[in-house]
Structures are given as C-alpha cells and as structure tokens.
Coordinates of C-alpha atoms and ligand atoms in Angstrom, one line a residue:
X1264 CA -44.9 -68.5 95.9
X1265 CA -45.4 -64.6 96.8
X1266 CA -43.9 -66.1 100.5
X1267 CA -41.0 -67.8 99.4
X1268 CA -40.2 -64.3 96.9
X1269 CA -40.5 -62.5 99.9
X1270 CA -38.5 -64.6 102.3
X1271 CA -35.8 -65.1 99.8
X1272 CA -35.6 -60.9 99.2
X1273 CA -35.6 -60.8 102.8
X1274 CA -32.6 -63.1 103.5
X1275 CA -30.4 -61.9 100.7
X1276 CA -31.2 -58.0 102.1
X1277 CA -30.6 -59.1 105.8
X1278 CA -26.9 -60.3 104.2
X1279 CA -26.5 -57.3 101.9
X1280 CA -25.3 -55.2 105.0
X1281 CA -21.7 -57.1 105.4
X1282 CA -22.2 -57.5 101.2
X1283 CA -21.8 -60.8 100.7
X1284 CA -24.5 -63.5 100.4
X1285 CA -25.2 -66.3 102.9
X1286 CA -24.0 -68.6 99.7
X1287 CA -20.9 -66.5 99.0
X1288 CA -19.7 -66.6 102.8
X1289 CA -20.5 -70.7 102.6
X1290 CA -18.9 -71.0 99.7
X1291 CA -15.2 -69.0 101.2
X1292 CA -15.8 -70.9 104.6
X1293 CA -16.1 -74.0 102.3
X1294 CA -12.5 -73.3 100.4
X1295 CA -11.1 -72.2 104.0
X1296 CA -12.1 -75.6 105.8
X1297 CA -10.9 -77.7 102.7
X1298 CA -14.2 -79.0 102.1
X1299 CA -14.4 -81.5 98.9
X1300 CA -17.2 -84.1 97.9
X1301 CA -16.7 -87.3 98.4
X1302 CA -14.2 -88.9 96.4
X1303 CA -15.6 -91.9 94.9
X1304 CA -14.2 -95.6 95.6
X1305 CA -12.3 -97.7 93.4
X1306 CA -14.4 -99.7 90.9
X1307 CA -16.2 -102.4 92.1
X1308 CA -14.5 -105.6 91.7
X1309 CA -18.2 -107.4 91.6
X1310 CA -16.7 -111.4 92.7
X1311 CA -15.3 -109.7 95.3
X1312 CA -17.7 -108.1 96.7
X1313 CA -20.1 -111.2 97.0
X1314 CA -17.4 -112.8 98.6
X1315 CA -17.6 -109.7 101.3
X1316 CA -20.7 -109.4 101.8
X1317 CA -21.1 -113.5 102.3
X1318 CA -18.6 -113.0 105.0
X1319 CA -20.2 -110.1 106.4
X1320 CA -23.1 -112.4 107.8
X1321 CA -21.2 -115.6 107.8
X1322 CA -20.8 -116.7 112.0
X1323 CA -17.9 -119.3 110.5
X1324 CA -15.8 -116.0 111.1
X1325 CA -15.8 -116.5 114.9
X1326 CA -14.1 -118.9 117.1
X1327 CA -17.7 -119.6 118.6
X1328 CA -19.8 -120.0 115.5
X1329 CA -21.8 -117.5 117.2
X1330 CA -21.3 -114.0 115.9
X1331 CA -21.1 -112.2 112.7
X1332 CA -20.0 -108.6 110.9
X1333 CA -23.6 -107.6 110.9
X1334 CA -25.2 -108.5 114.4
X1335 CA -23.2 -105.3 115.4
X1336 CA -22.7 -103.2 112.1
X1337 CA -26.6 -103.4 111.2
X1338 CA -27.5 -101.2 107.9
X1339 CA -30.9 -101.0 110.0
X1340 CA -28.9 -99.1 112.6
X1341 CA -27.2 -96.9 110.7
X1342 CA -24.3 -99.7 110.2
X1343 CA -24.1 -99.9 114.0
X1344 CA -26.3 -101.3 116.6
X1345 CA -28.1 -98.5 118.3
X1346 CA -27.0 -98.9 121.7
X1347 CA -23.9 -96.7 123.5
X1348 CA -21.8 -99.5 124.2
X1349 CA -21.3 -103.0 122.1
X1350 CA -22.1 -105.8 123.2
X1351 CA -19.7 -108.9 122.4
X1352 CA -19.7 -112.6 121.7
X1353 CA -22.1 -114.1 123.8
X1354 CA -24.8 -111.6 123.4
X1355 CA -27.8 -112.1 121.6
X1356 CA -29.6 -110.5 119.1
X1357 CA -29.4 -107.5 117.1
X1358 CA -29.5 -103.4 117.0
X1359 CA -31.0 -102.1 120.0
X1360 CA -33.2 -105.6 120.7
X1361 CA -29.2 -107.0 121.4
X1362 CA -28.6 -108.2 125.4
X1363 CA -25.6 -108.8 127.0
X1364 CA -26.6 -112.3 127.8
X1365 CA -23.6 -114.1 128.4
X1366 CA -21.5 -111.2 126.2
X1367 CA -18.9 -108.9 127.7
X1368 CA -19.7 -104.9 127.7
X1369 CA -17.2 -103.5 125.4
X1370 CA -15.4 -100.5 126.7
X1371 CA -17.0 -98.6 123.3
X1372 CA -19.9 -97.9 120.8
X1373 CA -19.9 -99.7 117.5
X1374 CA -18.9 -96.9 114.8
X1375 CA -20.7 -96.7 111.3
X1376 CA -18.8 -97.7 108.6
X1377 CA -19.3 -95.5 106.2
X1378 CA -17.1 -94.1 103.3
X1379 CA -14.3 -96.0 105.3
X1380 CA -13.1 -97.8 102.3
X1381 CA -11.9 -94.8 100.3
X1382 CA -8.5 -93.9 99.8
X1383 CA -8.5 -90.5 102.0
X1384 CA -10.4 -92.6 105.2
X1385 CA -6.9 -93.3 106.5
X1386 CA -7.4 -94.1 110.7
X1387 CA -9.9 -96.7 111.8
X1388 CA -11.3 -97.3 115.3
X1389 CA -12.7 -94.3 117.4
X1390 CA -8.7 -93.9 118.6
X1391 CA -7.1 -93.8 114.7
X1392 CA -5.0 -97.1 116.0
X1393 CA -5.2 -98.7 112.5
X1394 CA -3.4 -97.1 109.7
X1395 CA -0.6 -97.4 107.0
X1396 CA 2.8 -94.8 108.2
X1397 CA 4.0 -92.6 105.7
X1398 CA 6.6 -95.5 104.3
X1399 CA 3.2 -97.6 103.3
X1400 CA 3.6 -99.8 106.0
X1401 CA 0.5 -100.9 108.2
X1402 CA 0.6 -99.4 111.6
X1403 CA -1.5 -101.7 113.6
X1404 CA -2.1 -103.5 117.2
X1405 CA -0.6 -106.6 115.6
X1406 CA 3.7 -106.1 115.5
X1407 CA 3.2 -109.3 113.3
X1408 CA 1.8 -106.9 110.3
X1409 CA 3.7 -104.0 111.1
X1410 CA 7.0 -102.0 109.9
X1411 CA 9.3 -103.2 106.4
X1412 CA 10.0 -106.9 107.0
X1413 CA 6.9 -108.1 108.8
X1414 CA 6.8 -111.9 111.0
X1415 CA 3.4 -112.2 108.7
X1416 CA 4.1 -111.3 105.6
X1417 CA 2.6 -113.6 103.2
X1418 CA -1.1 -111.6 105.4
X1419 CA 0.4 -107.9 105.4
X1420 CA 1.7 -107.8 101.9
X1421 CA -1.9 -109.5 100.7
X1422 CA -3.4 -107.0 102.2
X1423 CA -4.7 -104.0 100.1
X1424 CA -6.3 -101.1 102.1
X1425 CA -6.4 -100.0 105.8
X1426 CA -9.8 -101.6 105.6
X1427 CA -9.1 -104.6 105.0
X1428 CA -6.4 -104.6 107.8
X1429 CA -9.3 -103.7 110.3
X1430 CA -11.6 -106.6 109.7
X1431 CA -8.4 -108.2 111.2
X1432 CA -9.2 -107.4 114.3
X1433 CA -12.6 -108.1 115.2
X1434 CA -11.7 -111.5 113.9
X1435 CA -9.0 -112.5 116.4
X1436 CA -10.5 -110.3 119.4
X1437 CA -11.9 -112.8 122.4
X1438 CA -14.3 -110.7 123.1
X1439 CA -15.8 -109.2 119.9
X1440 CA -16.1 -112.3 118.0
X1441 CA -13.0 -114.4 118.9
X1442 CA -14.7 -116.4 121.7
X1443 CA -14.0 -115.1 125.7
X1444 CA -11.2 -117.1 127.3
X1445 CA -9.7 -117.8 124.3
X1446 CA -5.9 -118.1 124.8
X1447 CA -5.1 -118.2 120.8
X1448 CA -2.8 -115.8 119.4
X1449 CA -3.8 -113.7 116.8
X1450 CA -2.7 -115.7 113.9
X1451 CA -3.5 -118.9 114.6
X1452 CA -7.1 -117.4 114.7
X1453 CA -6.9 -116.3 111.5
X1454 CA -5.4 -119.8 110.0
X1455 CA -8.4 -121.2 112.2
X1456 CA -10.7 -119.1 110.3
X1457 CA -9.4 -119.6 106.7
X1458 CA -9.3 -123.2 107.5
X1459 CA -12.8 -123.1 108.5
X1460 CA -14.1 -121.5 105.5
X1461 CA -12.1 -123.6 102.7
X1462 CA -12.7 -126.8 104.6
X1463 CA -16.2 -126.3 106.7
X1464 CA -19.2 -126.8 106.1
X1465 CA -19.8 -124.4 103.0
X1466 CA -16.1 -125.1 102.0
X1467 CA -17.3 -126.1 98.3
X1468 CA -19.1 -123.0 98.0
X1469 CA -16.7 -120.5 99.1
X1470 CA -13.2 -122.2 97.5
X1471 CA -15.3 -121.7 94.4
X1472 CA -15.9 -117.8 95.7
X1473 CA -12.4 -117.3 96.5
X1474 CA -11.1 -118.7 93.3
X1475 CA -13.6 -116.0 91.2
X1476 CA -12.8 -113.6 93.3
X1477 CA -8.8 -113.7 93.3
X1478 CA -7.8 -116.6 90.8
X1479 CA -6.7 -118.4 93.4
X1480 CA -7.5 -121.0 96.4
X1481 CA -4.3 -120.6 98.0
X1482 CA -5.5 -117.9 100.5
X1483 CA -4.8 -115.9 103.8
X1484 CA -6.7 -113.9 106.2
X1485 CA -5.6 -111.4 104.0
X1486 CA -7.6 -112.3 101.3
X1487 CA -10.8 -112.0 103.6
X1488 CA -9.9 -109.0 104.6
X1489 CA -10.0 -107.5 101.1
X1490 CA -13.0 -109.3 100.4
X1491 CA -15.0 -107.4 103.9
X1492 CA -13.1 -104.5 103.4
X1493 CA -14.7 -104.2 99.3
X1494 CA -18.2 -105.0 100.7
X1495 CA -18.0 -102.0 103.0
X1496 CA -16.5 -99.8 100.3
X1497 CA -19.3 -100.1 97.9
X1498 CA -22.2 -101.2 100.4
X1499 CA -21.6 -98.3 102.5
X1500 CA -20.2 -95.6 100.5
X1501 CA -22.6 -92.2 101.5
X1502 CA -21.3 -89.8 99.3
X1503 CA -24.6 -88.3 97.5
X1504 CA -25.7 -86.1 100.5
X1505 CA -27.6 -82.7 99.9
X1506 CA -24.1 -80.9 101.3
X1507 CA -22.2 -83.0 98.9
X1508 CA -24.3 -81.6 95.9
X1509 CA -24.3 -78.2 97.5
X1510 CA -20.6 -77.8 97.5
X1511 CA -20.9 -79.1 93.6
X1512 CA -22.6 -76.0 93.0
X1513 CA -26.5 -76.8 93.5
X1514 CA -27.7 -73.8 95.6
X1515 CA -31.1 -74.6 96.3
X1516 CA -30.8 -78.0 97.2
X1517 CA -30.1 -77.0 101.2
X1518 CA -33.2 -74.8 102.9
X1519 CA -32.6 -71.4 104.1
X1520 CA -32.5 -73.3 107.6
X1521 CA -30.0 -75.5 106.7
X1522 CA -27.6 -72.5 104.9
X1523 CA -28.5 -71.1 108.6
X1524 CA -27.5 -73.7 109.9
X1525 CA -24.3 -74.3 107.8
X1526 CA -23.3 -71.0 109.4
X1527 CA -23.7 -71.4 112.8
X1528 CA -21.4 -74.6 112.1
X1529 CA -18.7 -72.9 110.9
X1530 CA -18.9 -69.2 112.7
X1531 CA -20.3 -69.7 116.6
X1532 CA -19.8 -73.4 116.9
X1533 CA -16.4 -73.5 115.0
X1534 CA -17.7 -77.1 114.5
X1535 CA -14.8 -77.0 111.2
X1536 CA -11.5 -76.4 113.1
X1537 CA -12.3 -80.3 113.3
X1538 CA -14.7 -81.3 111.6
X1539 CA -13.7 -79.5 107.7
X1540 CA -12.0 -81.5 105.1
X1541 CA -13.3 -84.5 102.5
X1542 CA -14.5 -87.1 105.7
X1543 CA -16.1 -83.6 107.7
X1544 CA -13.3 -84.7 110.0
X1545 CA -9.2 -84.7 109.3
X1546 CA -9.5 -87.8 111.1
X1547 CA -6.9 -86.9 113.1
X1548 CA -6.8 -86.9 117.3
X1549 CA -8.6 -84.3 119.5
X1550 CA -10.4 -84.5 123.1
X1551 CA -13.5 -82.8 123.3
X1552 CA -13.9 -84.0 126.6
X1553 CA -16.9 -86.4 126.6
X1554 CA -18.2 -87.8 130.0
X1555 CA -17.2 -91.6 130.7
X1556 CA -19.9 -94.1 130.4
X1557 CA -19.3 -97.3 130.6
X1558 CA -19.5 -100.1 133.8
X1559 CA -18.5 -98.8 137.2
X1560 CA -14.8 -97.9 137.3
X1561 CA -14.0 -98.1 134.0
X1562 CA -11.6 -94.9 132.5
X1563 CA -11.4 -95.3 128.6
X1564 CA -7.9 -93.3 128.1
X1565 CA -8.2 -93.8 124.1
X1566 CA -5.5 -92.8 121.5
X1567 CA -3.1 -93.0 125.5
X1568 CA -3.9 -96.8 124.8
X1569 CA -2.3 -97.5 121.7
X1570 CA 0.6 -95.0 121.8
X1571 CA 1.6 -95.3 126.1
X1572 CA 1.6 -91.6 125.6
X1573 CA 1.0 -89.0 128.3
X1574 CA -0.1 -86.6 125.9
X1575 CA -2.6 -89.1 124.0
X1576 CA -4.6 -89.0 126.9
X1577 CA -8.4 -89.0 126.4
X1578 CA -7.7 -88.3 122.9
X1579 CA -10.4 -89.4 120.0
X1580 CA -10.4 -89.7 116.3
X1581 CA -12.5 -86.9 115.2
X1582 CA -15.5 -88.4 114.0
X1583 CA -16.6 -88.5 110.3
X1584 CA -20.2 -86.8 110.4
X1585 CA -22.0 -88.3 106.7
X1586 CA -25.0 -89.7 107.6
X1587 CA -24.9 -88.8 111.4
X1588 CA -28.8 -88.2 112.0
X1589 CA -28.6 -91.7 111.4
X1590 CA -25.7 -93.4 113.7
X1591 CA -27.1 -92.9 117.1
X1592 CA -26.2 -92.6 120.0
X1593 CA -23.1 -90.4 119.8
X1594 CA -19.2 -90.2 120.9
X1595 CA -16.5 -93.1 121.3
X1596 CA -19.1 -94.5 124.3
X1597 CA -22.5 -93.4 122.6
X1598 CA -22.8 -91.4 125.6
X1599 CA -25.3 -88.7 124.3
X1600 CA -28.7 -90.1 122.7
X1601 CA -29.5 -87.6 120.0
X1602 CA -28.0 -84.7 118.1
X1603 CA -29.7 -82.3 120.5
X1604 CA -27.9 -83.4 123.3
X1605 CA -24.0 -83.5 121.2
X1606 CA -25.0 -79.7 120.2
X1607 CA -26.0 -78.9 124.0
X1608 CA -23.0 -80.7 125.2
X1609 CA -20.7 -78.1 122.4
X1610 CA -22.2 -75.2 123.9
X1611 CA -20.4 -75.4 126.8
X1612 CA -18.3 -78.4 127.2
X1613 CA -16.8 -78.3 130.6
X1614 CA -20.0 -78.0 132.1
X1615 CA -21.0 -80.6 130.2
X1616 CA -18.5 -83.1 131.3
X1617 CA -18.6 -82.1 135.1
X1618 CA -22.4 -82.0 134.8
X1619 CA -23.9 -84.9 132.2
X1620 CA -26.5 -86.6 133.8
X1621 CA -27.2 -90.4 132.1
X1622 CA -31.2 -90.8 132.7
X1623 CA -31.4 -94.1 130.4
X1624 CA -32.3 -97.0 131.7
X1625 CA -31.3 -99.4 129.3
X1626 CA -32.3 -103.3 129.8
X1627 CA -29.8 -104.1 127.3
X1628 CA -26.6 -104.6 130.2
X1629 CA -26.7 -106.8 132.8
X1630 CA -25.3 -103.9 135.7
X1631 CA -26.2 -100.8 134.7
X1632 CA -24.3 -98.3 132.7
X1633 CA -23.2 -95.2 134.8
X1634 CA -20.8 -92.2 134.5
X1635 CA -18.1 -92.2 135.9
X1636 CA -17.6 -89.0 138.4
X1637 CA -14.1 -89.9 139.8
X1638 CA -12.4 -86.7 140.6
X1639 CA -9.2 -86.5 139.2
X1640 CA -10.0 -88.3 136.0
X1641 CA -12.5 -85.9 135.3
X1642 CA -9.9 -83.4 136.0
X1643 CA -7.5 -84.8 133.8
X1644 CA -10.3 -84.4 130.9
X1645 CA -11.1 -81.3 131.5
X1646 CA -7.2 -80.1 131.5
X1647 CA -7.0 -82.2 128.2
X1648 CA -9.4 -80.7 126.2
X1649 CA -8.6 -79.1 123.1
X1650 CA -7.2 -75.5 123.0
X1651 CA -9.4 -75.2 119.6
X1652 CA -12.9 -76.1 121.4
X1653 CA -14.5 -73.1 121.8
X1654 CA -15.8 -73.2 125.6
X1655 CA -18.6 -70.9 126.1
X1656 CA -20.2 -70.6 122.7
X1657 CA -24.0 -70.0 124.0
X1658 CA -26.3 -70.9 121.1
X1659 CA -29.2 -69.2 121.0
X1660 CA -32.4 -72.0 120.8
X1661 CA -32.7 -71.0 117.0
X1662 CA -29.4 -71.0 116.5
X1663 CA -29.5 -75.1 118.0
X1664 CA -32.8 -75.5 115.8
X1665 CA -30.7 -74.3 112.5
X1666 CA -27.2 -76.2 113.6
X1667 CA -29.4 -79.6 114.1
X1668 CA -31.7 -79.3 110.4
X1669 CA -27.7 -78.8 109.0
X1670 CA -26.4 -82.0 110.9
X1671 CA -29.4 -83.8 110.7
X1672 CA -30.6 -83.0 106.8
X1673 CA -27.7 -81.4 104.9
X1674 CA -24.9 -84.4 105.9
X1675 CA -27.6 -87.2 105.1
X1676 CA -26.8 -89.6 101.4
X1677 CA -30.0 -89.4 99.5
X1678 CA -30.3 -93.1 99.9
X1679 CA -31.5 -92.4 103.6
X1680 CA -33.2 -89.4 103.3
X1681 CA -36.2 -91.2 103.9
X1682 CA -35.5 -91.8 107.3
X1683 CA -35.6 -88.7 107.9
X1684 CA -39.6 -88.0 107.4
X1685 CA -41.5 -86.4 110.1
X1686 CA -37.6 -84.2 111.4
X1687 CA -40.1 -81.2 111.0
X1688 CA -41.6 -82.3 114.4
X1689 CA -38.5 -81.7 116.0
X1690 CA -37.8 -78.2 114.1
X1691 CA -40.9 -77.0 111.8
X1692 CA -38.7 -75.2 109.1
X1693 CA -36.7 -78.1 108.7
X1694 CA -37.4 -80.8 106.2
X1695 CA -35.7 -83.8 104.4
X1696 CA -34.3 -83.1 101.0
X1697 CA -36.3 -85.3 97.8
X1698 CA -34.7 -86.6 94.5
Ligands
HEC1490 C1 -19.3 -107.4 119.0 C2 -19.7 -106.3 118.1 C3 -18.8 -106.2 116.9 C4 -18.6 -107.1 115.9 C5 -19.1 -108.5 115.8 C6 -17.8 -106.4 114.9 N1 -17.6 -105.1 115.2 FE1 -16.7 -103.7 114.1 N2 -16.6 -102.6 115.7 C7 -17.2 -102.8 116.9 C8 -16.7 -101.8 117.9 C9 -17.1 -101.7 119.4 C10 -15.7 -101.0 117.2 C11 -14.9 -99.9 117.8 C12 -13.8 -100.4 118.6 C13 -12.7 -99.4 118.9 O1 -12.7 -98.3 118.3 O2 -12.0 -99.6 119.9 C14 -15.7 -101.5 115.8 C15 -15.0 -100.9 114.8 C16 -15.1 -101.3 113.5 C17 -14.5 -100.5 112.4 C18 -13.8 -99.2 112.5 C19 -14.8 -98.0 112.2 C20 -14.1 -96.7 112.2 O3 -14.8 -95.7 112.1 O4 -12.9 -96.6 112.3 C21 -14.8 -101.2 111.2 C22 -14.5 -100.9 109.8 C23 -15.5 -102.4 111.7 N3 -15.7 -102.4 113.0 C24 -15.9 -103.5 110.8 C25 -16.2 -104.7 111.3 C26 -16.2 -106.0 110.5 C27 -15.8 -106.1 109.1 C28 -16.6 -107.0 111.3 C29 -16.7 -108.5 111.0 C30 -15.4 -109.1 110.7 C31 -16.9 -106.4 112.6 N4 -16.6 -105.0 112.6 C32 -17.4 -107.1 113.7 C33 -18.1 -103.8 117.2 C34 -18.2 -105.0 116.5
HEC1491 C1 -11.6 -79.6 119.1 C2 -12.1 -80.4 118.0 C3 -13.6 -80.5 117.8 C4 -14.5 -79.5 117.7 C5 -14.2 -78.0 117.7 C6 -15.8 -80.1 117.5 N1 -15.6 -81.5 117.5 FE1 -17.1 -82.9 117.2 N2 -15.8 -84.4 117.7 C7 -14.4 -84.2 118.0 C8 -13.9 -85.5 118.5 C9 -12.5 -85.7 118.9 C10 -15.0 -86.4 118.5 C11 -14.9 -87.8 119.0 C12 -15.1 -87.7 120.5 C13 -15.5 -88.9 121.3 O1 -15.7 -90.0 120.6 O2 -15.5 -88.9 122.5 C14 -16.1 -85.7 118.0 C15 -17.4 -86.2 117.9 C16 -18.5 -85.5 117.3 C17 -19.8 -86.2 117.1 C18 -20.2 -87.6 117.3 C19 -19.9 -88.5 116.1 C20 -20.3 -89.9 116.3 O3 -20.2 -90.7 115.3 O4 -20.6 -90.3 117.4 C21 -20.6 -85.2 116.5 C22 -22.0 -85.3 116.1 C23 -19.8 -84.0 116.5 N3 -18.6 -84.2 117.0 C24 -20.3 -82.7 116.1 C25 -19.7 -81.5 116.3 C26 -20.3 -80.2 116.2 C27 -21.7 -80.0 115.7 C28 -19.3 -79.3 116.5 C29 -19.5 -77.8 116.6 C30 -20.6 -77.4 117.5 C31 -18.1 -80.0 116.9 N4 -18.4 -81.4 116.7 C32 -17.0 -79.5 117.3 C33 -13.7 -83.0 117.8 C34 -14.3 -81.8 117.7

C-alpha cells in the first residue's frame, strides 16, 4: 500500500513540472483525436440472429458443401484464423491447424470482425471496397447492387447494413467459398444458395427460421445477408474494453504502464493521426508501407484494385485496433507475428519494409510464403507511404514495453481479458484488467 502511495506521488510530481496530470493530458489528447466509446448496436432482433448464427456454420452456403463463415472467422482465433494469409475452399481444417490442401492461398489475412456491424463501421475488407456513397447507395464490387436504379434490386434494396452487403461476397467468391473453377456469375450463386437453403436438406427447418425471422418465405440473398450480418453485430460487438471505460471517466481502471503507454501512442508514436476516432481508426485509406508476403511474385496493390487509381496504390484501410492482442498475425497479409514486431516495424518504417526478414516456417502452405524484394515495387511503397507516418520515431525499449501493455491490455473487451493471463511475462508491470 505504502508502494503504491509512493509511486502514485511520484508520477503525479514527475507530471507537475509541465502542470498537467498524465490523466489531464489523456483526457485533451482524447477530445483532440475524437476519441468516443463504442457506440452500441441496434437491438437485437433475437429470430434473427439464430438465423445468423445458423448460417455462420452452415457449409450449404458454398458451392462445394465444403466451407463455412467460421472455418476462417473462428471466435477461438480472435474471429480470424491465426495464420497470415487465408486459406480458401479446398483447405482443411481450422485456425492455425488449417492446410492449404487442395485450397488456393488468398492474396490476404482473414480480418476480425469485430464491432463491424455498428452504424459508424462504414468500409469493409482491409481495402474499404464495400461501402454505402454519401446518396445511401451501396458502393460495392458487384455494379449489380450498386448506384440509384440497381440490375438487382429486389437483393440491394433488402439489404440493411454495409454488413450485410459483405457476407455477399464470400458467398459468390470461387475461391473463398464459391468453389475454384466455378464459371457462375455472382447472382446465380446467390439464387443457388437461397434455393439450397429453402429446398435442401434442412429446408423445413430454415423456411420455418426465415419466416420468424422476417415474416416471410419469399426471400433473397438479401435476407441472409441481414441475418449473418445481425450475428456478427451482437456476437462480436467488443465495446466494454478497459480504454472504453477509461474514456467514460474510470481513472484507475488503466495501470500507470498503460497511461504510459497511452502516451507514447499518441505523442512519439503519433499512432492517433490514424488510428483516433470511435473504431481507433477513421477507417479511411493510408499506406504505412508493410512488406509483401504472400507466394512468389505476387504484388497486393490494395485500395489501387478497386478504384484503377494511380494514387490508391498500396493503400489500406486503417485497421480497427479493439481487441488487437488478440487477432494475430498483423497487417492486410498478417505479415508481422506479434505486437512487438508491428511496434518495431513503426519505429522506423522504411527500414522496416527494405529490411523485414520472414523467419516462419509455416507447414500450413503448400510453397512457402516469402517476401517479396522486387526492386521497384518496393520503391513504389516506400515513395507511397504516408506523409503523416512519422519515420524515425526511435522508441526507447520502455517506451515499446509501455506502448505494447496499452495495445495489448487497455484496447482488450472484458470478455477476453482472460486471454490475456501470464502478458506480465512479456512486460512485468503489465497486467490484464479484472471485473
Ligand atoms: C476462406 C476463408 C474465408 C471464409 C470462408 C470467409 N471469409 Fe470473411 N474474409 C476472409 C478474408 C481473407 C477477408 C479479407 C479479404 C479482403 O479484404 O480482400 C475476409 C473479410 C471479411 C469481412 C470484412 C472484415 C473487415 O474488417 O472489413 C467480413 C465482415 C467477413 N469476412 C465475414 C465473413 C462471412 C459472414 C463469411 C461467411 C459468409 C465469411 N467471411 C467467409 C476470409 C474468409
Ligand atoms: C499514416 C497512418 C498510420 C499511422 C501513423 C499508424 N498506423 Fe497503424 N495502420 C495503418 C494502416 C493503413 C494499417 C493497415 C496496413 C496494412 O494492412 O498493410 C495499419 C495497421 C495497424 C495494425 C495492424 C492491425 C491488424 O488488424 O492487423 C496495428 C496493430 C497498428 N496499425 C498499430 C499502430 C500503432 C501502434 C501506431 C503508432 C506507433 C500506428 N499504427 C501508426 C495506418 C497507420
């Protein structure tokens, strides 16, 4: 007790000299960035979300019978699968046990899915490429949903959050859960896949889930959309984290460390120029630069893939960070194993693409994964990255220690805190947060 008087005297007199608190300079550095809670999601329509989380696991949504929601979004894996790059239809198994078997290497890592279903989480896929324009029209890969007067209407006007229009996607994607070789265009897979679930072999069972979950039998792709997009919403909502309750005004619910730590975020790091806001991320478009992994050859040009525009190059949608000590391995191609190494690669980024060396040897892939070292991509990158990424930030190794407890702890729901036990190993003076 006489320690923790002590330290506590001693941190607020160590502050006293620029006369404000380490709380006070949080809490302006909080109004600064925009930082909010979470909002909560719309109430949960309970039919509906049975339905979702049915479908979630149910193969019947792929061409092959052979793949489902959760063999790559496991809640085991932080709602991903553990691995840097995902592994498609084909592949078997689960989390980081999954191998490519007969399964194509997808060009990215599966993302979390986490608070994506509330109203402010407006860009899905690690390039934003799913959205609604400012007219409340869906801006998608699919012209067929897109613009005022859409081809599929009857689909884009059942359709009731950007959500919902992603599960879409997955769905009707050869690769992911489609079937390879499929020639099929987008919507006849999804009349395939409504037709297999009304008329299949557990038709009786979901007409009757449809019908208590919308009134109705006479149903789109649409409708299973909503359904998976109001599982995710509720299953996965992570808005309870200690940084959450902090910002609501409980002051000792983050550690000295962690306040430390909070700093160096926003002040050496200037981790908020991106990463501030509600989601921890404006989840709009930046290149930080991260190394390509991926097969031999391969050059992932992101947001430049969607748009066709020179400018998009090797651009990203800024990450949402709840619940990131959790969703490993890091960036668009998982790239970077632990937090550690994301913080190391920050410190100075340049060096860090032109220099990343990949020593995993992961069984998972067929070939295995390398980085990509031609010379003029990796000169475009670097010419790329963004004029608000600090370049030479040298952290000290405390300063790392405190940054990491902050990223690790602070940005964690309660609900997974427990995952956490035994952090201290990595940094003594850090330690997860109890109810
Ligand atoms: C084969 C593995 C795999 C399967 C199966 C799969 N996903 Fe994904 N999912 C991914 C990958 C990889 C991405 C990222 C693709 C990209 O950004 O280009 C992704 C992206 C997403 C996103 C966007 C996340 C974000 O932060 O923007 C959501 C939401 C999602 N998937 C939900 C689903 C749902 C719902 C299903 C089932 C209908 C599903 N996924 C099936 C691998 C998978
Ligand atoms: C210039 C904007 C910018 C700055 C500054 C920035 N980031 Fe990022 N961050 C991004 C973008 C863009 C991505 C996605 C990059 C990718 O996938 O290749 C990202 C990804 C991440 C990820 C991986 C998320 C995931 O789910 O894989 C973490 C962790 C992260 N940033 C933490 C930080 C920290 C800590 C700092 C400060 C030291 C920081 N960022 C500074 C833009 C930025």
């Amino acid at each position: 007790m006489l320690a923790l008087v002590a330290l506590t005297l001693f941190s607020t007199l160590s502050f006293a000299k620029t006369g404000k608190t380490i709380d006070q300079k949080l809490q302006a550095y909080i109004k600064e960035f925009e930082m909010v809670p979470m909002e909560n999601p719309t109430p949960k329509r309970e039919a509906v979300y049975v339905l979702g989380q049915n479908l979630f696991t149910d193969p019947l949504l792929s061409g092959k019978n052979n793949t489902n929601c959760v063999q790559c979004h496991s809640p085991a894996f932080g709602t991903g699968d553990g691995l840097p790059l995902s592994l498609g239809e084909g592949a078997r198994g689960m989390g980081t046990m999954r191998h490519q078997a007969s399964g194509a290497v997808l060009l990215r890592n599966t993302p979390p899915l986490y608070n994506l279903g509330v109203d402010s989480a407006t860009h899905l896929f690690w390039d934003g490429r799913v959205s609604k324009d400012e007219n409340g029209f869906w801006n998608t890969p699919e012209a067929g949903l897109n613009g005022a007067d859409p081809e599929l209407k009857d689909i884009a006007t059942t359709l009731d959050s950007v959500l919902a229009v992603q599960a879409l996607f997955p769905i009707a994607t050869p690769e992911e859960m489609l079937g390879q070789g499929s020639l099929l265009t987008r919507a006849e897979a999804w009349k395939n896949v409504v037709d297999r679930l009304l008329n299949g072999v557990r038709g009786a069972s979901y007409r009757q889930q449809f019908l208590d979950a919308f009134g109705t039998t006479d149903i789109n792709i649409g409708h299973v959309g909503n359904a998976l997009a109001e599982f995710q919403r509720h299953a996965f909502w992570a808005g309870n984290t200690p940084w959450d309750r902090y910002m609501k005004g409980e002051r000792s619910v983050l550690s000295e460390e962690m306040k430390k730590g909070a700093l160096v975020y926003f002040e050496k790091g200037q981790c908020a120029n991106c990463h501030g806001g509600m989601h921890l991320s404006a989840l709009d478009w930046d290149a930080v630069g991260t190394p390509q992994l991926g097969l031999p050859g391969t050059d992932d040009l992101g947001l430049y893939n969607a748009t066709g525009k020179d400018e998009d190059k090797y651009m990203f949608r800024v990450s949402p960070l709840r619940n990131i000590a959790i969703t490993d391995p890091y960036m668009h191609n998982g790239v970077f194993k632990n937090l550690w190494e994301v913080i190391e690669f920050y410190d100075a980024p340049e060096k860090g693409l032109m220099n990343f060396v990949w020593q995993e040897t992961l069984t998972n892939y067929n070939t295995p994964l390398t980085i990509e070292r031609n010379r003029e991509n990796q000169l475009a990158r670097l010419l790329a990255m963004a004029e608000d990424l600090p370049r030479d930030v040298k952290f000290t190794e405390e300063e790392e220690a405190q940054l990491w407890c902050f990223l690790t702890v602070a940005f964690t729901d309660q609900s997974q805190q427990a995952k956490l036990q035994g952090v201290e190993n990595e940094n003594p003076r850090c330690r997860p947060v109890s109810l």
